[in-house]
CSV table of C-alpha atoms in Angstrom, one decimal:
chain,number,residue,atom,x,y,z
A,1,MET,CA,13.1,-8.2,67.9
A,2,LEU,CA,14.2,-10.8,70.5
A,3,PRO,CA,18.0,-10.9,71.2
A,4,HIS,CA,18.5,-13.9,69.2
A,5,GLU,CA,16.8,-12.4,66.4
A,6,LEU,CA,19.4,-9.4,66.1
A,7,PRO,CA,22.0,-9.8,63.4
A,8,VAL,CA,25.5,-10.0,64.6
A,9,SER,CA,26.9,-7.5,62.0
A,10,PRO,CA,24.2,-5.5,60.4
A,11,GLY,CA,24.5,-4.4,56.7
A,12,GLU,CA,27.7,-3.6,54.6
A,13,TRP,CA,30.9,-3.2,56.6
A,14,PRO,CA,33.1,-0.9,55.9
A,15,ARG,CA,31.1,2.2,55.6
A,16,SER,CA,32.2,5.5,54.4
A,17,VAL,CA,30.7,8.6,55.9
A,18,GLY,CA,32.4,11.8,55.1
A,19,SER,CA,36.1,11.5,54.9
A,20,LEU,CA,36.0,8.6,57.4
A,21,THR,CA,35.6,4.6,56.9
A,22,LEU,CA,34.0,2.8,59.4
A,23,SER,CA,35.0,-0.8,60.1
A,24,LEU,CA,34.3,-3.4,62.1
A,25,PRO,CA,37.1,-4.1,64.9
A,26,ASP,CA,40.1,-6.2,63.8
A,27,PRO,CA,43.3,-6.6,65.7
A,28,GLU,CA,45.2,-3.9,63.7
A,29,GLY,CA,42.4,-1.3,64.4
A,30,VAL,CA,42.3,-2.0,68.2
A,31,ASP,CA,45.8,-1.7,68.5
A,32,ALA,CA,45.5,1.8,66.8
A,33,VAL,CA,42.9,2.8,69.1
A,34,LEU,CA,44.7,1.6,72.5
A,35,ARG,CA,47.6,4.0,71.3
A,36,TRP,CA,45.5,6.9,72.4
A,37,ARG,CA,42.7,5.6,74.4
A,38,ASN,CA,44.3,5.9,77.9
A,39,ASP,CA,45.8,9.3,77.1
A,40,PRO,CA,44.8,12.0,79.9
A,41,ALA,CA,43.2,14.3,76.8
A,42,VAL,CA,41.0,11.1,76.3
A,43,THR,CA,40.1,10.0,79.6
A,44,GLU,CA,39.2,13.5,81.1
A,45,TRP,CA,35.9,12.9,80.1
A,46,LEU,CA,35.3,9.2,81.0
A,47,ILE,CA,34.3,7.4,84.0
A,48,GLN,CA,36.6,4.6,83.4
A,49,THR,CA,39.8,6.4,83.0
A,50,ARG,CA,42.1,3.5,82.6
A,51,ILE,CA,41.4,0.5,80.7
A,52,ASN,CA,43.4,-2.8,80.5
A,53,PRO,CA,44.2,-3.1,77.0
A,54,ASP,CA,43.9,-7.0,76.9
A,55,SER,CA,40.4,-6.6,78.1
A,56,LEU,CA,39.3,-4.0,75.6
A,57,LYS,CA,41.0,-6.1,72.8
A,58,LYS,CA,39.3,-9.2,74.1
A,59,GLU,CA,35.8,-7.4,74.4
A,60,TRP,CA,35.9,-5.4,71.1
A,61,LEU,CA,37.0,-8.5,69.0
A,62,SER,CA,34.1,-10.5,70.7
A,63,SER,CA,31.4,-8.1,69.6
A,64,LEU,CA,31.8,-9.5,66.2
A,65,THR,CA,29.8,-12.3,67.5
A,66,ASN,CA,27.8,-10.8,70.1
A,67,PRO,CA,24.3,-9.3,68.8
A,68,LEU,CA,24.0,-7.0,71.6
A,69,GLN,CA,27.6,-5.1,71.4
A,70,HIS,CA,28.6,-3.4,68.3
A,71,VAL,CA,32.0,-1.8,67.7
A,72,VAL,CA,33.2,0.7,65.0
A,73,ILE,CA,36.5,1.8,64.3
A,74,ALA,CA,36.8,5.0,62.3
A,75,TRP,CA,39.7,5.3,59.7
A,76,LEU,CA,40.7,8.7,58.1
A,77,GLY,CA,43.1,7.1,55.2
A,78,ASP,CA,45.3,4.5,57.0
A,79,GLU,CA,44.9,6.1,60.4
A,80,VAL,CA,42.6,5.2,63.1
A,81,VAL,CA,41.4,8.4,64.2
A,82,ALA,CA,38.1,7.6,66.3
A,83,SER,CA,35.7,4.5,67.6
A,84,GLY,CA,32.1,4.2,68.4
A,85,SER,CA,29.9,1.8,70.1
A,86,LEU,CA,26.5,0.6,70.5
A,87,TRP,CA,25.0,-1.8,73.2
A,88,ILE,CA,21.8,-2.9,73.3
A,89,VAL,CA,19.8,-3.7,76.6
A,90,ASP,CA,16.5,-4.4,77.6
A,91,GLY,CA,14.1,-1.4,77.7
A,92,MET,CA,13.6,-0.6,81.3
A,93,GLY,CA,10.1,-0.8,82.9
A,94,GLN,CA,8.7,-0.7,79.6
A,95,THR,CA,7.0,-4.1,79.3
A,96,HIS,CA,3.3,-3.1,79.9
A,97,GLY,CA,2.4,-6.5,80.7
A,98,ASP,CA,4.3,-8.3,77.8
A,99,PRO,CA,7.7,-8.9,78.8
A,100,GLU,CA,8.9,-9.8,75.2
A,101,ALA,CA,7.7,-6.6,74.0
A,102,TYR,CA,10.6,-4.5,74.9
A,103,SER,CA,13.4,-7.2,75.3
A,104,SER,CA,16.4,-5.6,73.8
A,105,ARG,CA,14.8,-2.5,72.6
A,106,GLU,CA,16.9,-0.1,74.0
A,107,ALA,CA,20.8,0.8,73.2
A,108,GLY,CA,23.3,3.2,74.4
A,109,ILE,CA,26.1,4.6,72.3
A,110,ASP,CA,29.5,6.3,72.9
A,111,TYR,CA,32.4,7.4,70.8
A,112,LEU,CA,36.0,8.2,71.4
A,113,VAL,CA,38.2,10.4,69.2
A,114,ASP,CA,41.9,10.7,69.2
A,115,PRO,CA,42.7,14.0,70.5
A,116,ARG,CA,44.7,15.0,67.6
A,117,HIS,CA,41.6,14.6,65.5
A,118,ARG,CA,39.0,16.5,67.7
A,119,GLY,CA,37.0,19.4,66.2
A,120,ARG,CA,36.6,17.8,62.7
A,121,GLY,CA,33.2,16.5,62.9
A,122,PHE,CA,34.2,12.9,63.7
A,123,ALA,CA,32.4,12.2,66.7
A,124,SER,CA,29.1,13.5,65.0
A,125,ARG,CA,29.5,11.2,62.2
A,126,ILE,CA,29.9,8.2,64.4
A,127,ALA,CA,27.0,9.1,66.4
A,128,GLY,CA,25.0,9.6,63.4
A,129,VAL,CA,25.9,6.1,62.2
A,130,MET,CA,25.2,4.5,65.6
A,131,LEU,CA,21.8,6.1,65.7
A,132,GLY,CA,21.2,4.9,62.3
A,133,LEU,CA,22.1,1.3,63.2
A,134,ALA,CA,19.9,1.6,66.5
A,135,PHE,CA,16.8,2.9,64.5
A,136,ASP,CA,16.9,2.0,60.8
A,137,GLU,CA,18.9,-1.4,61.0
A,138,PHE,CA,17.7,-2.9,64.6
A,139,HIS,CA,14.5,-0.8,64.9
A,140,LEU,CA,14.9,-0.2,68.6
A,141,ARG,CA,12.6,2.2,70.2
A,142,ARG,CA,15.1,4.2,72.5
A,143,VAL,CA,18.8,5.2,72.6
A,144,THR,CA,20.7,6.9,75.3
A,145,ALA,CA,24.1,8.5,75.9
A,146,GLY,CA,26.0,10.4,78.5
A,147,CYS,CA,28.4,12.9,78.9
A,148,PHE,CA,29.8,15.2,82.1
A,149,ALA,CA,28.1,18.5,82.1
A,150,ASP,CA,31.3,20.5,81.5
A,151,ASN,CA,32.1,18.4,78.2
A,152,HIS,CA,30.2,20.8,75.9
A,153,ALA,CA,31.9,19.3,72.9
A,154,SER,CA,30.3,15.9,73.6
A,155,ARG,CA,27.0,17.7,74.6
A,156,ARG,CA,26.9,19.5,71.4
A,157,VAL,CA,27.6,16.1,69.4
A,158,LEU,CA,24.6,14.6,70.8
A,159,GLU,CA,22.7,17.9,70.5
A,160,LYS,CA,23.4,18.1,66.5
A,161,SER,CA,22.5,14.2,66.5
A,162,GLY,CA,18.9,15.0,67.3
A,163,MET,CA,19.2,13.8,71.1
A,164,ARG,CA,17.9,15.8,73.8
A,165,LEU,CA,18.7,16.4,77.4
A,166,GLU,CA,16.8,14.3,79.8
A,167,GLN,CA,19.0,14.3,82.9
A,168,TYR,CA,21.4,16.9,84.6
A,169,GLY,CA,23.1,15.4,87.5
A,170,VAL,CA,25.3,17.1,89.7
A,171,ARG,CA,27.9,15.3,91.7
A,172,ASP,CA,26.5,12.4,90.0
A,173,SER,CA,29.8,10.5,89.3
């Protein structure tokens, strides 16, 4: 599938996964994420520790019309407890002589959980949905995610989701 052939918003939204309802971003949901996004308990394991709220809001709301960027907000009842993202990129070095064969065939995923709601499986559920989007709906061939070596909880989320460790960087970031 080429970038212009990818659906902007695949499937039906919102989606239920366990006790969570995943929805596409809207101003209310993004504002709720922003209440905890810059919390040191969240940024401890992020490369980009502080974000500009206006920039994040603009980026997430523009994902609604960008077929290469997909954001979900996780609600537990009427409270936002997590978020997840999937971004689609060209498959690095994978053309094998046909430049369009692997155009936009790879993705990355991430997830953030409100520190007050950690340890309840929310990140695992979001990772599972993001992987489902990538493989089942977009038919991508590869998905990557990254986490710091000492972030054992995030590494466990990725392992439970079926991902495998391919690189272990020391003093990488």
